[in-house]
Short mmCIF file of N, CA and C in Angstrom, two decimals:
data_model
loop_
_atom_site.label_atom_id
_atom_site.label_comp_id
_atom_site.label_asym_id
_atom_site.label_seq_id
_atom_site.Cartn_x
_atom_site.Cartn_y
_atom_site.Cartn_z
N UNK A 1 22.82 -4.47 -42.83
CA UNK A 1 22.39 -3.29 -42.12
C UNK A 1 22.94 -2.06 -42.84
N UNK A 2 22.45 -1.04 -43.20
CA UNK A 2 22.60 0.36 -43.54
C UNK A 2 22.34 1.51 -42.93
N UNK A 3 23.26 2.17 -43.03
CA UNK A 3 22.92 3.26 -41.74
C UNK A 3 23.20 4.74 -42.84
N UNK A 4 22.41 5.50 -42.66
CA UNK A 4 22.72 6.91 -43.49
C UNK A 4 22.79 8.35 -43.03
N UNK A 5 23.77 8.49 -43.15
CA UNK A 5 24.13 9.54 -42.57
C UNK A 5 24.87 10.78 -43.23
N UNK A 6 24.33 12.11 -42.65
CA UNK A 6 24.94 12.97 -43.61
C UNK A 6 26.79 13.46 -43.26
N UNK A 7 26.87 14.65 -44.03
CA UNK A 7 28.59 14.57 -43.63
C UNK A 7 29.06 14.70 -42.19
N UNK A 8 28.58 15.69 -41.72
CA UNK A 8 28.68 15.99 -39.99
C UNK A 8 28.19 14.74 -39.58
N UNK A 9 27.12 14.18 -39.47
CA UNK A 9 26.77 12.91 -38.47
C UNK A 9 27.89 11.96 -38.49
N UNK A 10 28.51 11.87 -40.01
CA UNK A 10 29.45 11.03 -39.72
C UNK A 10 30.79 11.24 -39.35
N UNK A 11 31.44 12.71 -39.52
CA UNK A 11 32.44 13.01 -39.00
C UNK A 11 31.94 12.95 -37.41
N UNK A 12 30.82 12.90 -36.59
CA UNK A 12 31.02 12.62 -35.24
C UNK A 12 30.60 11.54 -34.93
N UNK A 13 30.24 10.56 -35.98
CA UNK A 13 30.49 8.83 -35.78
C UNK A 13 32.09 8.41 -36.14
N UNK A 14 32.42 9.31 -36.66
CA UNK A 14 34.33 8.73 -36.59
C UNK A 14 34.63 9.28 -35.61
N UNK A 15 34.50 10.40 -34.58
CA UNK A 15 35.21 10.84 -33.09
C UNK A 15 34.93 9.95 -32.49
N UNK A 16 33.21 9.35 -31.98
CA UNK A 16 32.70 8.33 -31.13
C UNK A 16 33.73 7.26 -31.33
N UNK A 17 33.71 6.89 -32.40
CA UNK A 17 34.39 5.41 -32.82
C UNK A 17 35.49 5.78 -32.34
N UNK A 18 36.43 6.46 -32.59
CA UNK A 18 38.00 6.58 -32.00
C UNK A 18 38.06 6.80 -30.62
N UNK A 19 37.33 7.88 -30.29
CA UNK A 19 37.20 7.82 -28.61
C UNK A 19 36.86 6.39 -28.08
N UNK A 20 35.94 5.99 -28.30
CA UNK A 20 35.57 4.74 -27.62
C UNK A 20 36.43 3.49 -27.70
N UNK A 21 37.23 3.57 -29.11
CA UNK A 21 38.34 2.25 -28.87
C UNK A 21 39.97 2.90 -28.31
N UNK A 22 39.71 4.17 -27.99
CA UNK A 22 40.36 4.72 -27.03
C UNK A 22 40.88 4.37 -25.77
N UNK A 23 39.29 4.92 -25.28
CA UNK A 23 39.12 4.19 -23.89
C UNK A 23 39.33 2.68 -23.25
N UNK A 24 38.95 1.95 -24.59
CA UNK A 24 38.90 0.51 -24.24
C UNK A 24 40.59 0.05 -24.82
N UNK A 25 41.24 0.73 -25.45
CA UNK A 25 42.24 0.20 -25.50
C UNK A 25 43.82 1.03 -25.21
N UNK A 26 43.40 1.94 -25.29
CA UNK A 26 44.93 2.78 -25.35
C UNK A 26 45.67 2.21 -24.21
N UNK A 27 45.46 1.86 -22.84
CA UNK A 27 45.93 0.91 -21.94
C UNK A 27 46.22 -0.22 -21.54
N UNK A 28 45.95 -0.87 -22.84
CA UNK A 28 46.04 -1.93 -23.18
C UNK A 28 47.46 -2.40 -23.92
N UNK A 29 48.29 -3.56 -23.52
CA UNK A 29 49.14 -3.57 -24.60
C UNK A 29 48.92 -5.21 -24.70
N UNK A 30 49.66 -6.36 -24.09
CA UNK A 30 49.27 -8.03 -24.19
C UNK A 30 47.82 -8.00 -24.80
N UNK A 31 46.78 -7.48 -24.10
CA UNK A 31 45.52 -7.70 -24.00
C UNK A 31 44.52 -6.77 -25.40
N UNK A 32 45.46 -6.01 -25.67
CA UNK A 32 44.66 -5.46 -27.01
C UNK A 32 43.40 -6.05 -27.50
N UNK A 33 42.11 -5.33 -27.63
CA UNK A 33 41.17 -5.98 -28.02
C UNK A 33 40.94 -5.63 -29.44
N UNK A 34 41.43 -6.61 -30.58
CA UNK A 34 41.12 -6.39 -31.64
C UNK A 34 40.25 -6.12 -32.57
N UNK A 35 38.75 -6.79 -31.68
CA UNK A 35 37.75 -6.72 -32.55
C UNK A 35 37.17 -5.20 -32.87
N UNK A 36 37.57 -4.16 -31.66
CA UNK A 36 37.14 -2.96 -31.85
C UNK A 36 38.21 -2.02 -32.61
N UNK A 37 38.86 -2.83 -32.73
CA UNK A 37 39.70 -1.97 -33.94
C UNK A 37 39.60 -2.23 -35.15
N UNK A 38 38.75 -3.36 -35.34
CA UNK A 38 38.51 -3.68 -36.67
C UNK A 38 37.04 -3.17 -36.85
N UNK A 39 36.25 -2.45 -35.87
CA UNK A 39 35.57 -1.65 -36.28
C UNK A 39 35.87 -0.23 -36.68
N UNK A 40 36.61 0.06 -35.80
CA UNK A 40 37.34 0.78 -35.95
C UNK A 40 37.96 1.35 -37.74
N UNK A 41 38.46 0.46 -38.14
CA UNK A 41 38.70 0.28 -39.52
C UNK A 41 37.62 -0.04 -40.26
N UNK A 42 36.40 -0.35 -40.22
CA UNK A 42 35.38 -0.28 -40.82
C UNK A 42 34.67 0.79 -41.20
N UNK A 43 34.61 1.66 -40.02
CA UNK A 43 33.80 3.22 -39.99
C UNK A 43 34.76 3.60 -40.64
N UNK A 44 36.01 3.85 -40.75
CA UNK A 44 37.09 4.85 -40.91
C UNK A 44 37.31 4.51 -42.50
N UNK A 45 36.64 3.39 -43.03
CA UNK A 45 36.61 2.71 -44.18
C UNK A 45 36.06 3.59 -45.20
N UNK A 46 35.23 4.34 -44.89
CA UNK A 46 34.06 5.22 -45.75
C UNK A 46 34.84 6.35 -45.96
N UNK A 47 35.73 7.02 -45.11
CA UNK A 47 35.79 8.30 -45.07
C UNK A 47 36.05 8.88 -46.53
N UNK A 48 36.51 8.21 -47.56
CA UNK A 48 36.47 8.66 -48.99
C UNK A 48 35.18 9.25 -49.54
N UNK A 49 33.79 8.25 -49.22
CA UNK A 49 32.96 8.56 -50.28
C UNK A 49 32.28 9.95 -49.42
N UNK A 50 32.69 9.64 -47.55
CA UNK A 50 32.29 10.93 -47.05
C UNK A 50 32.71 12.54 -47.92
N UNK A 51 33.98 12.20 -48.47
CA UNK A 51 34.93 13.18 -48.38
C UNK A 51 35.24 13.60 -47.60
N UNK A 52 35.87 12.90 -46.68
CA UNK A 52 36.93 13.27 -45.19
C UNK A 52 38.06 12.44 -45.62
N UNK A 53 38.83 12.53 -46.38
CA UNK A 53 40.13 11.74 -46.55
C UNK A 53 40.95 11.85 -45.76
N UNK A 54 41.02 13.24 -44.94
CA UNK A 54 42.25 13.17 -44.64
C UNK A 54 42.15 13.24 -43.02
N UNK A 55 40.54 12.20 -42.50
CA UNK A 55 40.55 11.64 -41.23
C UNK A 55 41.19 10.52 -41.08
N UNK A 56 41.58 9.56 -42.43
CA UNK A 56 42.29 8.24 -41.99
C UNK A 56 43.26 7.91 -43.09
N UNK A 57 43.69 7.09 -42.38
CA UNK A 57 45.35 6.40 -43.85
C UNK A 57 44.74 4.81 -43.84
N UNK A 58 44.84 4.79 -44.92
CA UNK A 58 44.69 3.09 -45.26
C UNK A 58 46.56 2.41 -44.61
N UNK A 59 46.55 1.86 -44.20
CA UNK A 59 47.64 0.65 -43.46
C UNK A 59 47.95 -0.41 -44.41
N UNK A 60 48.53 -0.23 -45.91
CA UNK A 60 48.32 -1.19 -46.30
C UNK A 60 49.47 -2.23 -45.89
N UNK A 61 50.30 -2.58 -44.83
CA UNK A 61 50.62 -3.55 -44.05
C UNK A 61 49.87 -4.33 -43.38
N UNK A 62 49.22 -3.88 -42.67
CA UNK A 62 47.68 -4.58 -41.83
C UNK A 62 46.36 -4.37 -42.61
N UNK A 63 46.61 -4.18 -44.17
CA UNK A 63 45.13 -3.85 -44.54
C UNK A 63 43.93 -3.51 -43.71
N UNK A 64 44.07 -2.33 -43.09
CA UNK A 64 43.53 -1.90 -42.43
C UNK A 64 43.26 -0.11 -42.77
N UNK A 65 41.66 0.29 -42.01
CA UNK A 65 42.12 1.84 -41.85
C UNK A 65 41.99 2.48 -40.64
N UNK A 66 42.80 3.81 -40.37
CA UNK A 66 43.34 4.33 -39.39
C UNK A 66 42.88 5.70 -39.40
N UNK A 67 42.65 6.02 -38.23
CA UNK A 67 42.60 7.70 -37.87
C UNK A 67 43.78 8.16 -38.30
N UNK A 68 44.13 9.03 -39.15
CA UNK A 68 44.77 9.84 -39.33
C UNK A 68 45.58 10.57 -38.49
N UNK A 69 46.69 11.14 -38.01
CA UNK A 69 48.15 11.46 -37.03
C UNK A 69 46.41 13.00 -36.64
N UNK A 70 46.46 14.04 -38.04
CA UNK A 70 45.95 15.15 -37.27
C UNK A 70 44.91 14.77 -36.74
N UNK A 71 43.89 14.03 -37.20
CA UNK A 71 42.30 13.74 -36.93
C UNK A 71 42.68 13.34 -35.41
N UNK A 72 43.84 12.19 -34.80
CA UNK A 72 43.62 11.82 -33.49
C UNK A 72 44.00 12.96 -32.73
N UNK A 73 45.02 14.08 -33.31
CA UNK A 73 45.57 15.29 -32.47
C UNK A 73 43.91 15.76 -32.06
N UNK A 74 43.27 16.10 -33.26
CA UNK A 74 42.45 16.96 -33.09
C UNK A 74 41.02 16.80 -31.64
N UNK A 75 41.68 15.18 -31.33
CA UNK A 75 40.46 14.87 -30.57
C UNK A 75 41.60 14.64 -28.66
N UNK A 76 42.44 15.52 -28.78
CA UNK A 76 43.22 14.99 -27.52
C UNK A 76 42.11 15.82 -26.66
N UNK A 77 42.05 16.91 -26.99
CA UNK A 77 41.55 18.10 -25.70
C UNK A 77 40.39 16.80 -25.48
N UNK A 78 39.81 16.38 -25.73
CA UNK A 78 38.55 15.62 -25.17
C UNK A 78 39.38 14.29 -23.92
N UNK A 79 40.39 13.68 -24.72
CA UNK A 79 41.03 12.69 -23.53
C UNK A 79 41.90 13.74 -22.78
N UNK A 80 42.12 14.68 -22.63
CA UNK A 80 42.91 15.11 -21.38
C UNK A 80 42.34 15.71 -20.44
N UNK A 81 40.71 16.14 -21.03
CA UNK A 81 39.28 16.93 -20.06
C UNK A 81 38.82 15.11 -19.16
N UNK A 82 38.90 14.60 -20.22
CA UNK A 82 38.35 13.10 -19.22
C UNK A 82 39.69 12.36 -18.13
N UNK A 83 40.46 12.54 -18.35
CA UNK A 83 41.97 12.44 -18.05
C UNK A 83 41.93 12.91 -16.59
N UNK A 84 41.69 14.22 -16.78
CA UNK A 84 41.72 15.20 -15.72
C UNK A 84 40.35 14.83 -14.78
N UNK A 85 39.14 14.67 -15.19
CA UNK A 85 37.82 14.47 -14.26
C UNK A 85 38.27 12.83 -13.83
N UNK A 86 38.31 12.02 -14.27
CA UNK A 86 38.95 10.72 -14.24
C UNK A 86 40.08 10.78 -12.76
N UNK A 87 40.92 11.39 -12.86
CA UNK A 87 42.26 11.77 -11.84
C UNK A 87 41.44 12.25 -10.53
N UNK A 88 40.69 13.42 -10.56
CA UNK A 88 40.58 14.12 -9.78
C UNK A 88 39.30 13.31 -9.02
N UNK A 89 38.31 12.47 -9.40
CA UNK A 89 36.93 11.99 -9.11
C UNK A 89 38.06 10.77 -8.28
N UNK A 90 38.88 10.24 -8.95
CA UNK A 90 39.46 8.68 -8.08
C UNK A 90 40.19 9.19 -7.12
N UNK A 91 40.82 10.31 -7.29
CA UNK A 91 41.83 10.77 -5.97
C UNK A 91 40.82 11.05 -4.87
N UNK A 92 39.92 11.47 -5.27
CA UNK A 92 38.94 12.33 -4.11
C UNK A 92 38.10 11.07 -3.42
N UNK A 93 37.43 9.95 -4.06
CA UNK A 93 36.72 8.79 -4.14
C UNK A 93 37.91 7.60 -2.80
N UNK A 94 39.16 7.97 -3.15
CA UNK A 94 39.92 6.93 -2.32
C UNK A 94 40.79 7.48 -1.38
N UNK A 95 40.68 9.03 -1.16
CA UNK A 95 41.09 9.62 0.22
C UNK A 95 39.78 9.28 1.24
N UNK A 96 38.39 9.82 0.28
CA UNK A 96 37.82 9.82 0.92
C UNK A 96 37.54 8.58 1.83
N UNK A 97 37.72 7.48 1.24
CA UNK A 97 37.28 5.83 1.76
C UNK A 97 38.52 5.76 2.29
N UNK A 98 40.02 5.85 2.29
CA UNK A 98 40.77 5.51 3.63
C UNK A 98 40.53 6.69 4.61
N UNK A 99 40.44 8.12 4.57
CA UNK A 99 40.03 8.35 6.09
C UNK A 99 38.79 7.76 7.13
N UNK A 100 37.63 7.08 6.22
CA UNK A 100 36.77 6.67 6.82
C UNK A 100 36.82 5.09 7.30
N UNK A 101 38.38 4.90 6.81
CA UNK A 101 38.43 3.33 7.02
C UNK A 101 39.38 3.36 8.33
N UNK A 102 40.17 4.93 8.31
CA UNK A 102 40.69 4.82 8.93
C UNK A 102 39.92 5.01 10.56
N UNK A 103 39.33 5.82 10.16
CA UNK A 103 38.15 6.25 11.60
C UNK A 103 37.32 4.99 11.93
N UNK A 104 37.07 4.12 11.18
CA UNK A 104 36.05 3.00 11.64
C UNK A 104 36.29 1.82 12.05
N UNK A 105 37.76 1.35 10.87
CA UNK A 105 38.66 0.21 10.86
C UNK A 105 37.64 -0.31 9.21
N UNK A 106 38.55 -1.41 9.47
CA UNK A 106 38.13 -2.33 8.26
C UNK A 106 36.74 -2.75 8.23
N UNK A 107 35.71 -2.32 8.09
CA UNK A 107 34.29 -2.95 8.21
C UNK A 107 34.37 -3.68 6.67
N UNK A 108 33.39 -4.94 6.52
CA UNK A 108 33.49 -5.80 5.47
C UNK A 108 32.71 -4.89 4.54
N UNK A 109 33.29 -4.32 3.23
CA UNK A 109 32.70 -3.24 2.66
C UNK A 109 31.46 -3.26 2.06
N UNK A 110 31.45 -5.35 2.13
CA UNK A 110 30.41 -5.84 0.82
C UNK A 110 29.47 -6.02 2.14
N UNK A 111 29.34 -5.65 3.17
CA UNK A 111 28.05 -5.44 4.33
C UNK A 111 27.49 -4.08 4.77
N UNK A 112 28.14 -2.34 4.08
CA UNK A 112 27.95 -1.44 4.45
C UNK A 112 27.68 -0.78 2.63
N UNK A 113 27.09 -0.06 2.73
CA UNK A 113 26.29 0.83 1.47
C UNK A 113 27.88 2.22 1.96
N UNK A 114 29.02 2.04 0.88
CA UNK A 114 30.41 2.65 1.61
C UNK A 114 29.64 4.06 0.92
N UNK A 115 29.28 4.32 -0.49
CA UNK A 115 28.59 5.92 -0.65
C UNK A 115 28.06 6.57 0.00
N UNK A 116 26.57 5.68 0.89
CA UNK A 116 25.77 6.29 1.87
C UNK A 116 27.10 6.63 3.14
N UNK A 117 27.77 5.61 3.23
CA UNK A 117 28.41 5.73 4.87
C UNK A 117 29.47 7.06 4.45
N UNK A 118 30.06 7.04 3.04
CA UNK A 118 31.19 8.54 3.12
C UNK A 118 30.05 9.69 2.98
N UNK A 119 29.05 9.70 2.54
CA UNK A 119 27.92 11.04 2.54
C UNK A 119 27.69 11.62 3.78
N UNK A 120 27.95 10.27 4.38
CA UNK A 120 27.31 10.87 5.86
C UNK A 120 28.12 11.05 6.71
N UNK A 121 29.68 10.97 6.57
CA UNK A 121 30.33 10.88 7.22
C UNK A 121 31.42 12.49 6.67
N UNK A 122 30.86 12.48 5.33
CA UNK A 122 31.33 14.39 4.87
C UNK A 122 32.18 14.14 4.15
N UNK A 123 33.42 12.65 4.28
CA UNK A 123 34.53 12.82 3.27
C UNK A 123 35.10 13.17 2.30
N UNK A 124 33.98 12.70 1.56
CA UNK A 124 33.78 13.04 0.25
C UNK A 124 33.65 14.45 0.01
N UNK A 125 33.00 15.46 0.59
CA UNK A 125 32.65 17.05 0.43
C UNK A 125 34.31 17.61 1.07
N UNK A 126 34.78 16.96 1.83
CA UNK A 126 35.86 17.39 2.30
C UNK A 126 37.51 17.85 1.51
N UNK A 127 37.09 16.40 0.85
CA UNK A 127 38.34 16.40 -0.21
C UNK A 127 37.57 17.00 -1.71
N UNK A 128 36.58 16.99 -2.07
CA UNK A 128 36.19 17.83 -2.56
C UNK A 128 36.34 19.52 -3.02
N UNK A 129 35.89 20.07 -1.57
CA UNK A 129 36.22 21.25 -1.36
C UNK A 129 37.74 21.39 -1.81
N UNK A 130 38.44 20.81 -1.02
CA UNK A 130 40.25 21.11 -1.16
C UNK A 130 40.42 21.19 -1.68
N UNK A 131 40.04 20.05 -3.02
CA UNK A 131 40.52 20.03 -4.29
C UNK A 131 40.02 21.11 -5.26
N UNK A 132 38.55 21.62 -4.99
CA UNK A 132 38.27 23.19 -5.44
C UNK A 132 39.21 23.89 -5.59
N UNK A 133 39.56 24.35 -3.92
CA UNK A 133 40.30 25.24 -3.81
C UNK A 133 41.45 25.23 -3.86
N UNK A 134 42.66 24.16 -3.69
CA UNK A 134 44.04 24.38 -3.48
C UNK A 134 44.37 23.07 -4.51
N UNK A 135 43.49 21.99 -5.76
CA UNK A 135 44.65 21.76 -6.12
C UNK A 135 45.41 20.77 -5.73
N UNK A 136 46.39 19.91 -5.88
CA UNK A 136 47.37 19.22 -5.37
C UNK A 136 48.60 19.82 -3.89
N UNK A 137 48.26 21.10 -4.06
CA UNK A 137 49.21 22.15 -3.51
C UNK A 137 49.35 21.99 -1.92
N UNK A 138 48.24 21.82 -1.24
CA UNK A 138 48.46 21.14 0.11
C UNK A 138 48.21 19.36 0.36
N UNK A 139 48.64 18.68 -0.43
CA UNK A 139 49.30 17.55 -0.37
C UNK A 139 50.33 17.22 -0.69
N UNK A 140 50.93 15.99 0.49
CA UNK A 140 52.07 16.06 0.64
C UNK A 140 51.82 14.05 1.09
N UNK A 141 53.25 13.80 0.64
CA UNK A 141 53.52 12.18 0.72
C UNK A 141 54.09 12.39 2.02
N UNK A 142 53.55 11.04 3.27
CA UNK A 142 54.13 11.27 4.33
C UNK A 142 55.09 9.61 4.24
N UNK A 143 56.45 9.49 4.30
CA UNK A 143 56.63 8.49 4.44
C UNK A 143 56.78 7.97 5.62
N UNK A 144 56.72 6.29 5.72
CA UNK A 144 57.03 6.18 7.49
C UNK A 144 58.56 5.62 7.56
N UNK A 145 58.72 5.90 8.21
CA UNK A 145 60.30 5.22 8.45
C UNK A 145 60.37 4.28 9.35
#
């Protein structure tokens, strides 16, 4: 297979590639999935004849190649914008489903459509809004004693 691409297409086929074995692995430590890092090192393989050298370091311990220390700096603002929508979509997604679990009780979840039932029930727009407007700033951990 051959794929051709000019200099820009491929400097944003090396972001894709790093972002994506990013996602699938940076949380990872036992479970590391290797095979995408050895793509990983494949794309990142070219960057010479691209003339982008100084997106990756050859590893010659793991004969391997690597994003480069600045090239991965250069791509944080993108994981800390997803970081942040990521945080804020699950916080809002699982207030919203325990106040409505709390108002209903435990209904078997895999017998109720739970999106349609928090739409209609506002939760979701609720913690929403808040989080618009105030932020973490009016939440508070209640412990029970």
């Amino acid at each position: 297979m051959e794929l051709n691409l000019n200099r820009g297409q491929y400097e944003k086929l090396l972001e894709l590639v790093y972002l994506g074995n990013w996602l699938i692995n940076a949380y990872r430590t036992d479970d590391y999935l290797e095979d995408y890092a050895e793509i990983v090192s494949l794309v990142f393989s070219q960057v010479e004849k691209a003339g982008l050298e100084d997106k990756a370091v050859k590893d010659e311990l793991g004969d391997r190649y690597l994003p480069s220390f600045d090239f991965e700096e250069s791509l944080h603002d993108y994981i800390s914008e997803y970081d942040s929508c990521c945080f804020w979509e699950e916080l809002i997604n699982r207030l919203a489903e325990r106040e409505a679990l709390k108002e209903f009780g435990s209904l078997p979840l895999d017998k109720i459509d739970l999106n349609e039932f928090l739409e209609k029930k506002k939760y979701l727009r609720v913690y929403e809004q808040e989080v618009e407007e105030s932020g973490l700033k009016n939440f508070e951990l209640i412990k029970k004693s």
